[in-house]
Tab-separated table of N, CA and C in Angstrom:
chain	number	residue	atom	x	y	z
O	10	UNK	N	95.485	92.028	115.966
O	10	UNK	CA	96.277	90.951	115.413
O	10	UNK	C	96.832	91.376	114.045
O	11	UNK	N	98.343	91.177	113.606
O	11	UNK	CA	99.016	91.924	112.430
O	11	UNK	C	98.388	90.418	111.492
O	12	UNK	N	98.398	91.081	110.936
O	12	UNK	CA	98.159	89.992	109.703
O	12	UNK	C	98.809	90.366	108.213
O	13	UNK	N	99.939	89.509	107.362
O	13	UNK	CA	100.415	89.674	106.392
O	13	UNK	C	99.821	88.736	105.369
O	14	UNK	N	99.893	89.730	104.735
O	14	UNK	CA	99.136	88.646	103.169
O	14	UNK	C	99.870	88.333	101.809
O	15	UNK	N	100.647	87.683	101.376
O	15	UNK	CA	101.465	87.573	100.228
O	15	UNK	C	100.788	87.023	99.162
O	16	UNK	N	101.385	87.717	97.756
O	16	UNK	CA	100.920	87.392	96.493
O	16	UNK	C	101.893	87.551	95.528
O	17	UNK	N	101.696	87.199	94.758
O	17	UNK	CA	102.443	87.235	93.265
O	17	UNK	C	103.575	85.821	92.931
O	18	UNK	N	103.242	84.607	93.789
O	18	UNK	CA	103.775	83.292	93.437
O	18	UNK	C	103.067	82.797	92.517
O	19	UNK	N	103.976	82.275	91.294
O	19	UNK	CA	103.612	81.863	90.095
O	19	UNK	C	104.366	80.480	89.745
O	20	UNK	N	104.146	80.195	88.309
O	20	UNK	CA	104.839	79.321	87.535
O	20	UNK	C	105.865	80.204	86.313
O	21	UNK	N	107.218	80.424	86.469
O	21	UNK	CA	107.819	80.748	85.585
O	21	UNK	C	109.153	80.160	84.983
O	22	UNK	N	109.288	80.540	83.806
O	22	UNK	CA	110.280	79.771	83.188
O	22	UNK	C	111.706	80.122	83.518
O	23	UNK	N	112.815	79.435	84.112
O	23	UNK	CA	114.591	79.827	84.334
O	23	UNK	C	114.676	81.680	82.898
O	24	UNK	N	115.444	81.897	84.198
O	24	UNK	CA	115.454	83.579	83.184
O	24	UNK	C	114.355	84.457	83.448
O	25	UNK	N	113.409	83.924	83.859
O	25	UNK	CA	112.143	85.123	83.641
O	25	UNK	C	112.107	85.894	85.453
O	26	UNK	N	111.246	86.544	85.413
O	26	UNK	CA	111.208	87.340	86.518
O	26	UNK	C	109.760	87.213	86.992
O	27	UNK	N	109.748	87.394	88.717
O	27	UNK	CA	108.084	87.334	89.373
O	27	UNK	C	108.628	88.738	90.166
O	28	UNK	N	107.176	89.035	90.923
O	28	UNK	CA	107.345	90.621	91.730
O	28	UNK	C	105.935	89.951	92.952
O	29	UNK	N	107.091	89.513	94.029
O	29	UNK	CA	106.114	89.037	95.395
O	29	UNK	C	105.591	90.882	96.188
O	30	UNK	N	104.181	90.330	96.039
O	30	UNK	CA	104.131	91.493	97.530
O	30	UNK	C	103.704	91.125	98.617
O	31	UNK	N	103.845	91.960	99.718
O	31	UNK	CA	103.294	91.615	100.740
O	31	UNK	C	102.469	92.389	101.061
O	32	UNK	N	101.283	92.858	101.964
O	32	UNK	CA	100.615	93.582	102.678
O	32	UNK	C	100.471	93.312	103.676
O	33	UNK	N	100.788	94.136	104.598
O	33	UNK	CA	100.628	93.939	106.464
O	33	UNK	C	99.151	94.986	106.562
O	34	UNK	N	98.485	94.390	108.494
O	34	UNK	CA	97.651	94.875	107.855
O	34	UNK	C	97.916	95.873	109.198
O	35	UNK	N	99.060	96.107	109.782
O	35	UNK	CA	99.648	96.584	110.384
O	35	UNK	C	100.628	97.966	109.695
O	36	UNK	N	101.128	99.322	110.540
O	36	UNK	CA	101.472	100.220	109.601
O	36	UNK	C	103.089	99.871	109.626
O	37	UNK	N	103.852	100.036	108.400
O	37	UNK	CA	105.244	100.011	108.457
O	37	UNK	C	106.284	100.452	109.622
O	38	UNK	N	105.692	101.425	109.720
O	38	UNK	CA	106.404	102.115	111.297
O	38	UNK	C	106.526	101.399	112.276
O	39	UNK	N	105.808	100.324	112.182
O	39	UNK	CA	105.441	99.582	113.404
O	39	UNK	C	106.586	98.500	113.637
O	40	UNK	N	107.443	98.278	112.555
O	40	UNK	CA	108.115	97.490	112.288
O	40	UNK	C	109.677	97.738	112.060
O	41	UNK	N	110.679	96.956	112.818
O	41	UNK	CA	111.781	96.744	113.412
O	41	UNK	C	112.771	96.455	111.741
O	42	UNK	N	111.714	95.602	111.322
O	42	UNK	CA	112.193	95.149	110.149
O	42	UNK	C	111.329	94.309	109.149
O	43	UNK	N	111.124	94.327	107.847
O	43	UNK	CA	110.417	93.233	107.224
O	43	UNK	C	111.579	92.678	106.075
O	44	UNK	N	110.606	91.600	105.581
O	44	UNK	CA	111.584	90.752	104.518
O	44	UNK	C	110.946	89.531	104.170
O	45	UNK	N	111.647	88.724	103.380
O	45	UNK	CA	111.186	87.785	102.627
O	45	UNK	C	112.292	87.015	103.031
O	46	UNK	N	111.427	85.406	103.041
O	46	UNK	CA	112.315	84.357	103.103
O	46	UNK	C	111.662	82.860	102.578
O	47	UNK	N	112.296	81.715	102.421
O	47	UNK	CA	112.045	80.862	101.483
O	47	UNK	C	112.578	79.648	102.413
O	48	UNK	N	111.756	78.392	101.674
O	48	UNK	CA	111.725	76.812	102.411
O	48	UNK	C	111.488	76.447	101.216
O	49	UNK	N	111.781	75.789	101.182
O	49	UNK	CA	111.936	74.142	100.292
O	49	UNK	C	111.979	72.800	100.922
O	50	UNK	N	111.164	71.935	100.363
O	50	UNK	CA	110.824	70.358	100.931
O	50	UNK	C	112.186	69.832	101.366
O	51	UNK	N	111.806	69.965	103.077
O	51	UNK	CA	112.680	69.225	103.729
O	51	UNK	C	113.762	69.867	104.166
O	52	UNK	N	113.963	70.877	103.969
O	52	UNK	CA	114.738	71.925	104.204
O	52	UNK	C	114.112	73.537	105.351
O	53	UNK	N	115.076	74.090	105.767
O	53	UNK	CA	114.600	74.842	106.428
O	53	UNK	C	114.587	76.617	105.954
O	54	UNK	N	113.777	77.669	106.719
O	54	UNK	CA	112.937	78.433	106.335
O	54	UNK	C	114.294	79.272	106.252
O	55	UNK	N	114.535	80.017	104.969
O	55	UNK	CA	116.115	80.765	105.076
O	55	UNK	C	115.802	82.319	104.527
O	56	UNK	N	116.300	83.248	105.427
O	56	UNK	CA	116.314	84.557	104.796
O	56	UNK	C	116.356	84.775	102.477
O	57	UNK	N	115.813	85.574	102.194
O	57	UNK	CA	116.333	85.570	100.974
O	57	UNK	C	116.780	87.223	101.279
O	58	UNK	N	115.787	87.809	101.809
O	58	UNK	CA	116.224	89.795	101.706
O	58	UNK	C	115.442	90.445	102.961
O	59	UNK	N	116.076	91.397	103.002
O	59	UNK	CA	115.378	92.016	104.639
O	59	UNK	C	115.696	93.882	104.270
O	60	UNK	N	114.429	94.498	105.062
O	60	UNK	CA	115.064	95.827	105.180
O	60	UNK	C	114.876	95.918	107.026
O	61	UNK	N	115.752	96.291	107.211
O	61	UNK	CA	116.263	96.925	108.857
O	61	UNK	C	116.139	98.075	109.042
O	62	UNK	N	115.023	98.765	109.665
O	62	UNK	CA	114.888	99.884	110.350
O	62	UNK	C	114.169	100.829	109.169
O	63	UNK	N	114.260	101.960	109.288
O	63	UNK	CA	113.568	102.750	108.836
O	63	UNK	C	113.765	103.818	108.234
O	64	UNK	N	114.324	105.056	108.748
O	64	UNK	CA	114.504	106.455	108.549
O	64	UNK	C	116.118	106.095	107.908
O	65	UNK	N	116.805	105.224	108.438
O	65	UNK	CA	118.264	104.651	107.260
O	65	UNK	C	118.687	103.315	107.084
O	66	UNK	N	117.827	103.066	106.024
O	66	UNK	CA	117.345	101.478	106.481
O	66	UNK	C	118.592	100.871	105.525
O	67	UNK	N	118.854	99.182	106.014
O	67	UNK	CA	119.673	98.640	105.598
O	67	UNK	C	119.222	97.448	105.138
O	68	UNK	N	119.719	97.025	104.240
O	68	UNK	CA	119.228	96.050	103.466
O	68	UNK	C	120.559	94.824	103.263
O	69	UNK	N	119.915	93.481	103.595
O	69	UNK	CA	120.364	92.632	103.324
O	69	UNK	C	119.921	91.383	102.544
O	70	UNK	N	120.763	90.926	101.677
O	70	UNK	CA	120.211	89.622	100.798
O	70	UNK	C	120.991	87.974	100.604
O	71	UNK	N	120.589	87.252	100.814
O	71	UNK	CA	121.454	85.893	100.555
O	71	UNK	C	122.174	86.088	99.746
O	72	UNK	N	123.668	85.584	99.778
O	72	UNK	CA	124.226	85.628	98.615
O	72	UNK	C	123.722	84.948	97.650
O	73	UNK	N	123.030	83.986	97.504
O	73	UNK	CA	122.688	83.675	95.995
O	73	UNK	C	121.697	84.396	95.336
O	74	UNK	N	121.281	85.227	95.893
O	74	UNK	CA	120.334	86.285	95.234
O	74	UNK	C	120.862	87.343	95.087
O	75	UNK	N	121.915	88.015	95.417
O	75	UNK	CA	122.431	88.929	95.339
O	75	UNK	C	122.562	89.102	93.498
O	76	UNK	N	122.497	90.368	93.414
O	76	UNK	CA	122.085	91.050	91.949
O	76	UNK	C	121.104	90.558	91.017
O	77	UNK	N	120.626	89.493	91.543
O	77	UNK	CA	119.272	89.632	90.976
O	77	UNK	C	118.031	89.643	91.479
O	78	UNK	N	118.198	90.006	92.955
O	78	UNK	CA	117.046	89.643	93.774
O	78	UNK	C	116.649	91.878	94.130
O	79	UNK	N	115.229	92.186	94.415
O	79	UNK	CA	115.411	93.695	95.229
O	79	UNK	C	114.339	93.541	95.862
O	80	UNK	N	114.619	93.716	97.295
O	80	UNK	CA	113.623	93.970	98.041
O	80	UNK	C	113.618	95.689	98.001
O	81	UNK	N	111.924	95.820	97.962
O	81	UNK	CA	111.611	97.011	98.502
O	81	UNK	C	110.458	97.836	99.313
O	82	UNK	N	110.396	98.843	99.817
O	82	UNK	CA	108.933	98.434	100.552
O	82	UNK	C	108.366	100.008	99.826
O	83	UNK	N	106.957	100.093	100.361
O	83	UNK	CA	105.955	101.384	99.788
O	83	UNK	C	105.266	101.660	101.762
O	84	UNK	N	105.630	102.492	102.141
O	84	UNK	CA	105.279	102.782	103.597
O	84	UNK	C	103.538	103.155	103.426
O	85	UNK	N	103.383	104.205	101.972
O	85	UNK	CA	102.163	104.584	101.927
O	85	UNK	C	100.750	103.172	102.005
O	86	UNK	N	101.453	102.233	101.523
O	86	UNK	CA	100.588	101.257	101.327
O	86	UNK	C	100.716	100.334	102.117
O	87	UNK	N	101.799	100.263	103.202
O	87	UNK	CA	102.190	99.191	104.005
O	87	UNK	C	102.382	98.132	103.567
O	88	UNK	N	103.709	97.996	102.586
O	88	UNK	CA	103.598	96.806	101.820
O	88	UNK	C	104.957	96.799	101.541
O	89	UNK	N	105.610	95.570	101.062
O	89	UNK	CA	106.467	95.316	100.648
O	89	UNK	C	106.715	94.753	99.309
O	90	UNK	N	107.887	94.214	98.935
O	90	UNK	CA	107.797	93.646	97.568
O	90	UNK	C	109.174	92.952	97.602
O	91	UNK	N	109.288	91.588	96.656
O	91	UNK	CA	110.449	90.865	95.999
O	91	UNK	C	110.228	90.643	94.872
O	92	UNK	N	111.344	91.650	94.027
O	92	UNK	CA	111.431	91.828	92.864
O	92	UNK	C	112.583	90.437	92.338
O	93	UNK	N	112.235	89.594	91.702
O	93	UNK	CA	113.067	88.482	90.927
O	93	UNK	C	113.418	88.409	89.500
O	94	UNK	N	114.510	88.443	89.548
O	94	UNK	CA	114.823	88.521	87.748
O	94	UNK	C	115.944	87.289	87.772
O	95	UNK	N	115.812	87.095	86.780
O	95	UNK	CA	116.950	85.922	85.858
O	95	UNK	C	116.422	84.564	87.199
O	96	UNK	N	115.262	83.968	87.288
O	96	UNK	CA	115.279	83.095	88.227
O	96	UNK	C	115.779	81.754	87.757
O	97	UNK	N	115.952	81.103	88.548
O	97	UNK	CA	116.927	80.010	88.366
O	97	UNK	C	115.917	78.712	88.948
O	98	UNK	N	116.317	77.538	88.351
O	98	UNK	CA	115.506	76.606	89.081
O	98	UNK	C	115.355	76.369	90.734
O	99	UNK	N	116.771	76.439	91.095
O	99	UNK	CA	116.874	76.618	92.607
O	99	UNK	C	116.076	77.786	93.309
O	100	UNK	N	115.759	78.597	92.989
O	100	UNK	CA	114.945	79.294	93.663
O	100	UNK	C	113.757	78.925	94.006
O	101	UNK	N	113.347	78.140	93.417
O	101	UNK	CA	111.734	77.854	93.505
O	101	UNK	C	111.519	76.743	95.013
O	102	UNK	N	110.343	77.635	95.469
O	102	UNK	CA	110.318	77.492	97.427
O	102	UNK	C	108.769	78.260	97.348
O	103	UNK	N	108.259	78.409	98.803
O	103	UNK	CA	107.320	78.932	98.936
O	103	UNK	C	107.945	79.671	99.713
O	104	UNK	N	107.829	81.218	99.671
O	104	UNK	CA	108.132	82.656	99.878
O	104	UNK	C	107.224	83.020	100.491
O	105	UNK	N	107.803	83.025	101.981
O	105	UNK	CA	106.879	83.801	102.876
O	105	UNK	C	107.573	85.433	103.428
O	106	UNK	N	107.032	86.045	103.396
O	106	UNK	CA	107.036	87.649	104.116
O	106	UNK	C	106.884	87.404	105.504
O	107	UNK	N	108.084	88.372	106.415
O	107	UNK	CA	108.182	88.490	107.591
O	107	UNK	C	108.459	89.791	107.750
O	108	UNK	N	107.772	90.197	109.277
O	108	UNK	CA	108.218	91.377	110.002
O	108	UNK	C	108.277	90.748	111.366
O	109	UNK	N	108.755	91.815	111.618
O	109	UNK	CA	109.143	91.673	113.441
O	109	UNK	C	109.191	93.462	113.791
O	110	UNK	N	108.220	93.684	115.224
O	110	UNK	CA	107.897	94.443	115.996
O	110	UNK	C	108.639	94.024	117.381
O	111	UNK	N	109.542	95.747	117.735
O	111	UNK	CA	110.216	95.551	119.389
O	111	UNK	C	108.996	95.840	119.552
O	112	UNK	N	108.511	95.564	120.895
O	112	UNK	CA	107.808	96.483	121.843
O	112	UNK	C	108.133	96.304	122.736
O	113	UNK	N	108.334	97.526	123.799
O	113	UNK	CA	108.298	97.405	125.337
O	113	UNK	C	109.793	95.952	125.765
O	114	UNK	N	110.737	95.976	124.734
O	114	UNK	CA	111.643	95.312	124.689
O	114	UNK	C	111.466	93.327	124.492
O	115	UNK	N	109.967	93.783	124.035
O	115	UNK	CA	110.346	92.250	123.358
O	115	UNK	C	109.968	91.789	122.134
O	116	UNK	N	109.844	90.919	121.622
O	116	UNK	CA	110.176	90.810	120.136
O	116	UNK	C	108.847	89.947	119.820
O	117	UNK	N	108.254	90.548	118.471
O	117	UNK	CA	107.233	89.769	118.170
O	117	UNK	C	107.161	89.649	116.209
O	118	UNK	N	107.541	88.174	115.936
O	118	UNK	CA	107.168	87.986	114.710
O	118	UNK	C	106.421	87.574	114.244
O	119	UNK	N	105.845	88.066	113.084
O	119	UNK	CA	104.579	87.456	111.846
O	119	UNK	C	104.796	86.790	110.662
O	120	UNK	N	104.352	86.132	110.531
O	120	UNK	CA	104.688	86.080	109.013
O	120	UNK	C	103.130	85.808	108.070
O	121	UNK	N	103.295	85.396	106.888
O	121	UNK	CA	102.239	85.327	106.144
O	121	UNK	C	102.238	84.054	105.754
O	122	UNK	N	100.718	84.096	104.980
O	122	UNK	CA	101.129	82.520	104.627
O	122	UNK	C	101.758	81.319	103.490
O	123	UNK	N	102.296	82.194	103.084
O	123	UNK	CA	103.160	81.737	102.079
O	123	UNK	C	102.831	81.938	100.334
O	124	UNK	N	103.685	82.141	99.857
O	124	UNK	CA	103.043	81.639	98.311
O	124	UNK	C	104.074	80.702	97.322
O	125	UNK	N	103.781	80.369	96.660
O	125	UNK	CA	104.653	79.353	95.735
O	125	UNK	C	105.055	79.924	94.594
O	126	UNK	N	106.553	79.799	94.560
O	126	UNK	CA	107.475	79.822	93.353
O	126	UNK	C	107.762	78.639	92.366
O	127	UNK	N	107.540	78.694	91.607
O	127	UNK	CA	107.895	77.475	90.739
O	127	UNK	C	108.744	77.811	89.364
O	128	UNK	N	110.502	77.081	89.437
O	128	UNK	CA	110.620	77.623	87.952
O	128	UNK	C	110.788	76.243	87.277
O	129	UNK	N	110.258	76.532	86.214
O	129	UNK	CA	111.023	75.320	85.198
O	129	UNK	C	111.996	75.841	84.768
O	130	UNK	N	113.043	74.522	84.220
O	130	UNK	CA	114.202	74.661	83.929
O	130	UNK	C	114.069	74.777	81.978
């Protein structure tokens, strides 16, 4: 059973920066793709950043995070990361980490269990 574990949700002030990681307990290789994504009360669960594939991986981010958001991953450690700078009140959601594994042509996602962003304004 893959199991992801996320950390580094805090309380920070508009402008400041957090650094989410993830740990799978599964190896990177194993994976189609990972990434981070975000919910807010009453609202639904929305991409923020993703890396796709592997050996030339591609990276995508919401536009409202774009230039200040970086996903990145560490293969040695099986882990990922969301790097946040200049955060804004709107950002603040609970940030969960996802991967997804093909196998044998079908698709299987994980995610973790969340952690909380909070900015004051």
């Amino acid at each position: 059973q893959v199991r992801l574990v996320e950390s580094g949700g805090a309380l920070v002030q508009a402008g400041g920066s957090l650094r989410l990681s993830c740990t799978s307990s599964a190896s990177m290789f194993s994976y189609e793709r990972v990434g981070w994504y975000r919910q807010s009360p009453e609202k639904q669960r929305d991409l923020v950043a993703v890396i796709i594939g592997d050996m030339k991986p591609t990276y995508e981010y919401a536009d409202s995070v774009k230039g200040r958001f970086t996903i990145s991953r560490d293969n040695a450690k099986n882990a990922w990361y969301l790097q946040m700078n200049n955060l804004k009140p709107e950002d603040a959601a609970v940030y969960y980490c996802g991967a997804r594994q093909l196998v044998s042509g079908r698709t299987y996602e994980y995610w973790g269990q969340g952690t909380v962003v909070t900015v004051s304004s």
